[in-house]
Amino acid sequence: MKQISSAFTFLLLLVWSSIALSQTDKTEQMVSVAQTGVAAAAQHAENGTVPLDAQREKRALRIFLKSVQTEIVAAAEDMPAYKYSFAPTEGEFKGVRTFAQQVKHLSATNHILAAAALGEDPPAGAGDEQGPETVRTKAEIIDYLNGSFAHLGKAIDAIGEPNATVKSSPISPLPATAVTRLALTVESLIHAFNHYGQMVEYLRMNGVVPRASRS
């Protein structure tokens, strides 16, 4: 009986030891998983890979869009209609676009890049970034300009939409593997403000102070 009792005690201790080892292994595994998760989160934070907040980006871009549109449209409105055919001809300015061509080119580019951002085909009439031939008068050009910013606004509103198609554009330096809707809209705003600088030069050459510079 005593031998049986001793054997039973030995088996009981063996079972409890196995259980303890098993629980220790599980605890270590849980700790290991937790440590891995914390390390991964820290790595994401260090690398700045926090998911993009589409709504916040859209709000910021709408502010830029409104600012850029306001200044460019004001410049287009302030140039007298009879000066829309003006282009500097001396020195390094020889052969540059007229004021009307500057505005139409800016507008056509807005349309082309906005269409790509929305997964659309390039708009008819945009041509080789020159704009429709039928758009000729100051009023028509300003309407075309405002329409291009409205088109760009739609592209901004679509940022973050799931399963949305985005196309690359031959006028963009972005390769097909890198193109995004956000990048195309930013590119268009940069391009537009570049031409705003040229429009300002044309205005000042004709004695017109840009509205943004008036006190």
CSV table of C-alpha atoms in Angstrom, one decimal:
chain,number,residue,atom,x,y,z
A,1,MET,CA,0.0,0.0,0.0
A,2,LYS,CA,2.8,2.3,0.9
A,3,GLN,CA,4.5,1.6,-2.5
A,4,ILE,CA,1.3,2.3,-4.3
A,5,SER,CA,0.8,5.6,-2.4
A,6,SER,CA,4.4,6.7,-3.2
A,7,ALA,CA,3.9,5.8,-6.9
A,8,PHE,CA,0.6,7.8,-6.9
A,9,THR,CA,2.3,10.8,-5.3
A,10,PHE,CA,5.0,10.6,-7.9
A,11,LEU,CA,2.5,10.5,-10.8
A,12,LEU,CA,0.5,13.4,-9.3
A,13,LEU,CA,3.7,15.5,-9.1
A,14,LEU,CA,4.6,14.7,-12.6
A,15,VAL,CA,1.1,15.8,-13.9
A,16,TRP,CA,1.2,19.0,-12.0
A,17,SER,CA,4.7,19.7,-13.3
A,18,SER,CA,3.5,19.2,-16.9
A,19,ILE,CA,0.6,21.5,-16.3
A,20,ALA,CA,2.9,24.1,-14.9
A,21,LEU,CA,5.3,23.9,-17.8
A,22,SER,CA,2.4,24.1,-20.2
A,23,GLN,CA,1.0,27.2,-18.6
A,24,THR,CA,4.5,28.8,-18.5
A,25,ASP,CA,4.9,28.1,-22.3
A,26,LYS,CA,1.5,29.7,-23.0
A,27,THR,CA,2.4,32.7,-20.9
A,28,GLU,CA,5.7,33.1,-22.6
A,29,GLN,CA,3.9,32.9,-26.0
A,30,MET,CA,1.4,35.6,-25.0
A,31,VAL,CA,4.2,37.8,-23.7
A,32,SER,CA,6.1,37.3,-27.0
A,33,VAL,CA,3.0,38.1,-29.1
A,34,ALA,CA,2.4,41.3,-27.0
A,35,GLN,CA,6.0,42.4,-27.3
A,36,THR,CA,5.9,41.8,-31.1
A,37,GLY,CA,2.7,44.0,-31.4
A,38,VAL,CA,4.2,46.8,-29.3
A,39,ALA,CA,7.4,46.6,-31.4
A,40,ALA,CA,5.5,46.8,-34.6
A,41,ALA,CA,3.4,49.7,-33.5
A,42,ALA,CA,6.6,51.5,-32.4
A,43,GLN,CA,8.2,50.8,-35.8
A,44,HIS,CA,5.1,52.2,-37.7
A,45,ALA,CA,5.2,55.3,-35.6
A,46,GLU,CA,9.0,55.7,-36.1
A,47,ASN,CA,8.6,55.3,-39.9
A,48,GLY,CA,5.6,57.6,-40.1
A,49,THR,CA,3.4,55.0,-41.6
A,50,VAL,CA,0.2,56.0,-39.9
A,51,PRO,CA,-2.7,55.5,-42.3
A,52,LEU,CA,-3.7,58.6,-44.3
A,53,ASP,CA,-6.6,60.5,-43.1
A,54,ALA,CA,-8.5,61.2,-46.3
A,55,GLN,CA,-11.0,63.6,-44.8
A,56,ARG,CA,-8.3,65.7,-43.3
A,57,GLU,CA,-6.4,65.8,-46.6
A,58,LYS,CA,-9.5,66.8,-48.5
A,59,ARG,CA,-10.2,69.7,-46.1
A,60,ALA,CA,-6.7,71.0,-46.5
A,61,LEU,CA,-6.7,70.7,-50.3
A,62,ARG,CA,-10.0,72.5,-50.6
A,63,ILE,CA,-8.5,75.4,-48.7
A,64,PHE,CA,-5.6,75.5,-51.2
A,65,LEU,CA,-8.0,75.1,-54.1
A,66,LYS,CA,-10.1,78.1,-53.0
A,67,SER,CA,-7.0,80.3,-52.4
A,68,VAL,CA,-5.4,79.4,-55.8
A,69,GLN,CA,-8.7,79.8,-57.7
A,70,THR,CA,-9.5,83.1,-56.1
A,71,GLU,CA,-6.1,84.7,-57.0
A,72,ILE,CA,-5.9,83.3,-60.5
A,73,VAL,CA,-9.5,84.2,-61.4
A,74,ALA,CA,-9.0,87.7,-60.0
A,75,ALA,CA,-5.9,88.1,-62.2
A,76,ALA,CA,-7.9,86.9,-65.3
A,77,GLU,CA,-10.7,89.3,-64.5
A,78,ASP,CA,-8.3,92.3,-63.9
A,79,MET,CA,-6.6,92.1,-67.3
A,80,PRO,CA,-8.5,94.2,-69.8
A,81,ALA,CA,-10.2,92.2,-72.6
A,82,TYR,CA,-8.2,94.0,-75.3
A,83,LYS,CA,-5.0,92.9,-73.5
A,84,TYR,CA,-5.7,89.2,-73.6
A,85,SER,CA,-3.7,89.0,-76.8
A,86,PHE,CA,-0.7,90.6,-75.1
A,87,ALA,CA,2.6,88.7,-74.9
A,88,PRO,CA,6.1,90.1,-74.2
A,89,THR,CA,8.3,90.1,-77.3
A,90,GLU,CA,11.7,91.3,-76.2
A,91,GLY,CA,14.6,89.3,-75.0
A,92,GLU,CA,14.0,86.0,-73.4
A,93,PHE,CA,10.2,86.5,-73.7
A,94,LYS,CA,10.2,86.1,-77.4
A,95,GLY,CA,7.7,83.4,-78.5
A,96,VAL,CA,6.0,83.0,-75.2
A,97,ARG,CA,2.2,82.5,-74.8
A,98,THR,CA,-0.2,85.4,-74.8
A,99,PHE,CA,-2.1,86.1,-71.7
A,100,ALA,CA,-5.2,84.3,-73.1
A,101,GLN,CA,-3.1,81.3,-74.0
A,102,GLN,CA,-1.6,81.3,-70.5
A,103,VAL,CA,-5.0,81.1,-68.9
A,104,LYS,CA,-6.3,78.5,-71.4
A,105,HIS,CA,-3.3,76.3,-70.9
A,106,LEU,CA,-3.6,76.5,-67.1
A,107,SER,CA,-7.3,75.6,-67.4
A,108,ALA,CA,-6.7,72.7,-69.9
A,109,THR,CA,-4.1,71.2,-67.6
A,110,ASN,CA,-6.5,71.4,-64.6
A,111,HIS,CA,-9.1,69.5,-66.7
A,112,ILE,CA,-6.6,66.9,-67.9
A,113,LEU,CA,-5.1,66.1,-64.5
A,114,ALA,CA,-8.6,66.2,-62.8
A,115,ALA,CA,-9.9,63.7,-65.4
A,116,ALA,CA,-6.9,61.4,-64.7
A,117,ALA,CA,-7.5,61.6,-61.0
A,118,LEU,CA,-11.1,60.6,-61.5
A,119,GLY,CA,-10.2,57.8,-63.9
A,120,GLU,CA,-11.8,59.6,-66.8
A,121,ASP,CA,-10.5,60.1,-70.4
A,122,PRO,CA,-8.9,63.4,-71.1
A,123,PRO,CA,-11.7,66.0,-71.8
A,124,ALA,CA,-12.5,66.8,-75.4
A,125,GLY,CA,-11.1,70.1,-76.5
A,126,ALA,CA,-8.2,70.2,-74.0
A,127,GLY,CA,-5.9,69.3,-76.8
A,128,ASP,CA,-2.2,69.5,-76.2
A,129,GLU,CA,-2.8,71.5,-73.0
A,130,GLN,CA,-3.9,74.4,-75.1
A,131,GLY,CA,-7.6,74.4,-74.5
A,132,PRO,CA,-10.5,74.4,-77.0
A,133,GLU,CA,-10.1,76.6,-80.1
A,134,THR,CA,-13.7,77.7,-79.7
A,135,VAL,CA,-12.9,79.4,-76.3
A,136,ARG,CA,-11.7,82.8,-77.4
A,137,THR,CA,-13.3,85.8,-75.6
A,138,LYS,CA,-12.4,87.0,-72.1
A,139,ALA,CA,-15.7,85.8,-70.7
A,140,GLU,CA,-15.4,82.4,-72.4
A,141,ILE,CA,-11.9,82.0,-71.1
A,142,ILE,CA,-12.9,82.9,-67.5
A,143,ASP,CA,-15.8,80.4,-67.7
A,144,TYR,CA,-13.4,77.7,-68.9
A,145,LEU,CA,-11.0,78.6,-66.1
A,146,ASN,CA,-13.7,78.4,-63.4
A,147,GLY,CA,-15.0,75.1,-64.9
A,148,SER,CA,-11.5,73.6,-64.6
A,149,PHE,CA,-11.3,74.4,-60.9
A,150,ALA,CA,-14.7,72.9,-60.4
A,151,HIS,CA,-13.4,69.7,-62.1
A,152,LEU,CA,-10.4,69.7,-59.9
A,153,GLY,CA,-12.7,70.1,-56.9
A,154,LYS,CA,-14.5,66.9,-57.8
A,155,ALA,CA,-11.2,65.1,-57.9
A,156,ILE,CA,-10.3,66.4,-54.4
A,157,ASP,CA,-13.8,65.3,-53.2
A,158,ALA,CA,-13.1,61.8,-54.5
A,159,ILE,CA,-9.8,61.3,-52.5
A,160,GLY,CA,-10.1,58.3,-50.3
A,161,GLU,CA,-13.0,56.7,-52.1
A,162,PRO,CA,-12.6,52.9,-52.2
A,163,ASN,CA,-12.3,51.0,-55.5
A,164,ALA,CA,-11.9,54.2,-57.4
A,165,THR,CA,-10.0,54.2,-60.7
A,166,VAL,CA,-7.1,56.6,-61.1
A,167,LYS,CA,-5.3,56.9,-64.5
A,168,SER,CA,-1.8,58.1,-65.3
A,169,SER,CA,-1.5,61.1,-67.6
A,170,PRO,CA,1.1,61.7,-70.3
A,171,ILE,CA,1.5,65.3,-69.1
A,172,SER,CA,2.4,64.2,-65.6
A,173,PRO,CA,5.9,63.2,-64.5
A,174,LEU,CA,4.3,60.5,-62.2
A,175,PRO,CA,4.7,57.0,-63.6
A,176,ALA,CA,1.7,54.7,-63.6
A,177,THR,CA,3.1,52.8,-60.6
A,178,ALA,CA,3.3,56.0,-58.5
A,179,VAL,CA,0.2,57.9,-59.6
A,180,THR,CA,-2.5,58.7,-56.9
A,181,ARG,CA,-5.5,61.0,-56.9
A,182,LEU,CA,-3.9,63.1,-54.1
A,183,ALA,CA,-0.7,63.5,-56.1
A,184,LEU,CA,-2.5,64.5,-59.3
A,185,THR,CA,-4.5,67.2,-57.6
A,186,VAL,CA,-1.5,68.6,-55.8
A,187,GLU,CA,0.4,68.6,-59.1
A,188,SER,CA,-2.4,70.6,-60.8
A,189,LEU,CA,-2.4,73.2,-58.0
A,190,ILE,CA,1.4,73.6,-58.3
A,191,HIS,CA,1.2,74.0,-62.0
A,192,ALA,CA,-1.6,76.5,-61.8
A,193,PHE,CA,0.3,78.7,-59.3
A,194,ASN,CA,3.4,78.6,-61.5
A,195,HIS,CA,1.4,80.1,-64.3
A,196,TYR,CA,-0.2,82.6,-61.9
A,197,GLY,CA,3.3,84.0,-61.5
A,198,GLN,CA,3.5,84.5,-65.2
A,199,MET,CA,0.1,86.1,-65.3
A,200,VAL,CA,1.2,88.6,-62.6
A,201,GLU,CA,4.2,89.6,-64.8
A,202,TYR,CA,1.9,90.3,-67.7
A,203,LEU,CA,-0.5,92.3,-65.6
A,204,ARG,CA,2.4,94.5,-64.2
A,205,MET,CA,3.8,95.0,-67.7
A,206,ASN,CA,0.4,96.5,-68.6
A,207,GLY,CA,0.2,98.7,-65.5
A,208,VAL,CA,-2.2,96.5,-63.6
A,209,VAL,CA,-1.5,95.8,-59.9
A,210,PRO,CA,-2.6,92.2,-59.0
A,211,ARG,CA,-5.5,92.2,-56.7
A,212,ALA,CA,-3.6,90.2,-54.1
A,213,SER,CA,-0.9,92.9,-53.9
A,214,ARG,CA,-3.3,95.8,-53.4
A,215,SER,CA,-3.4,97.4,-50.0
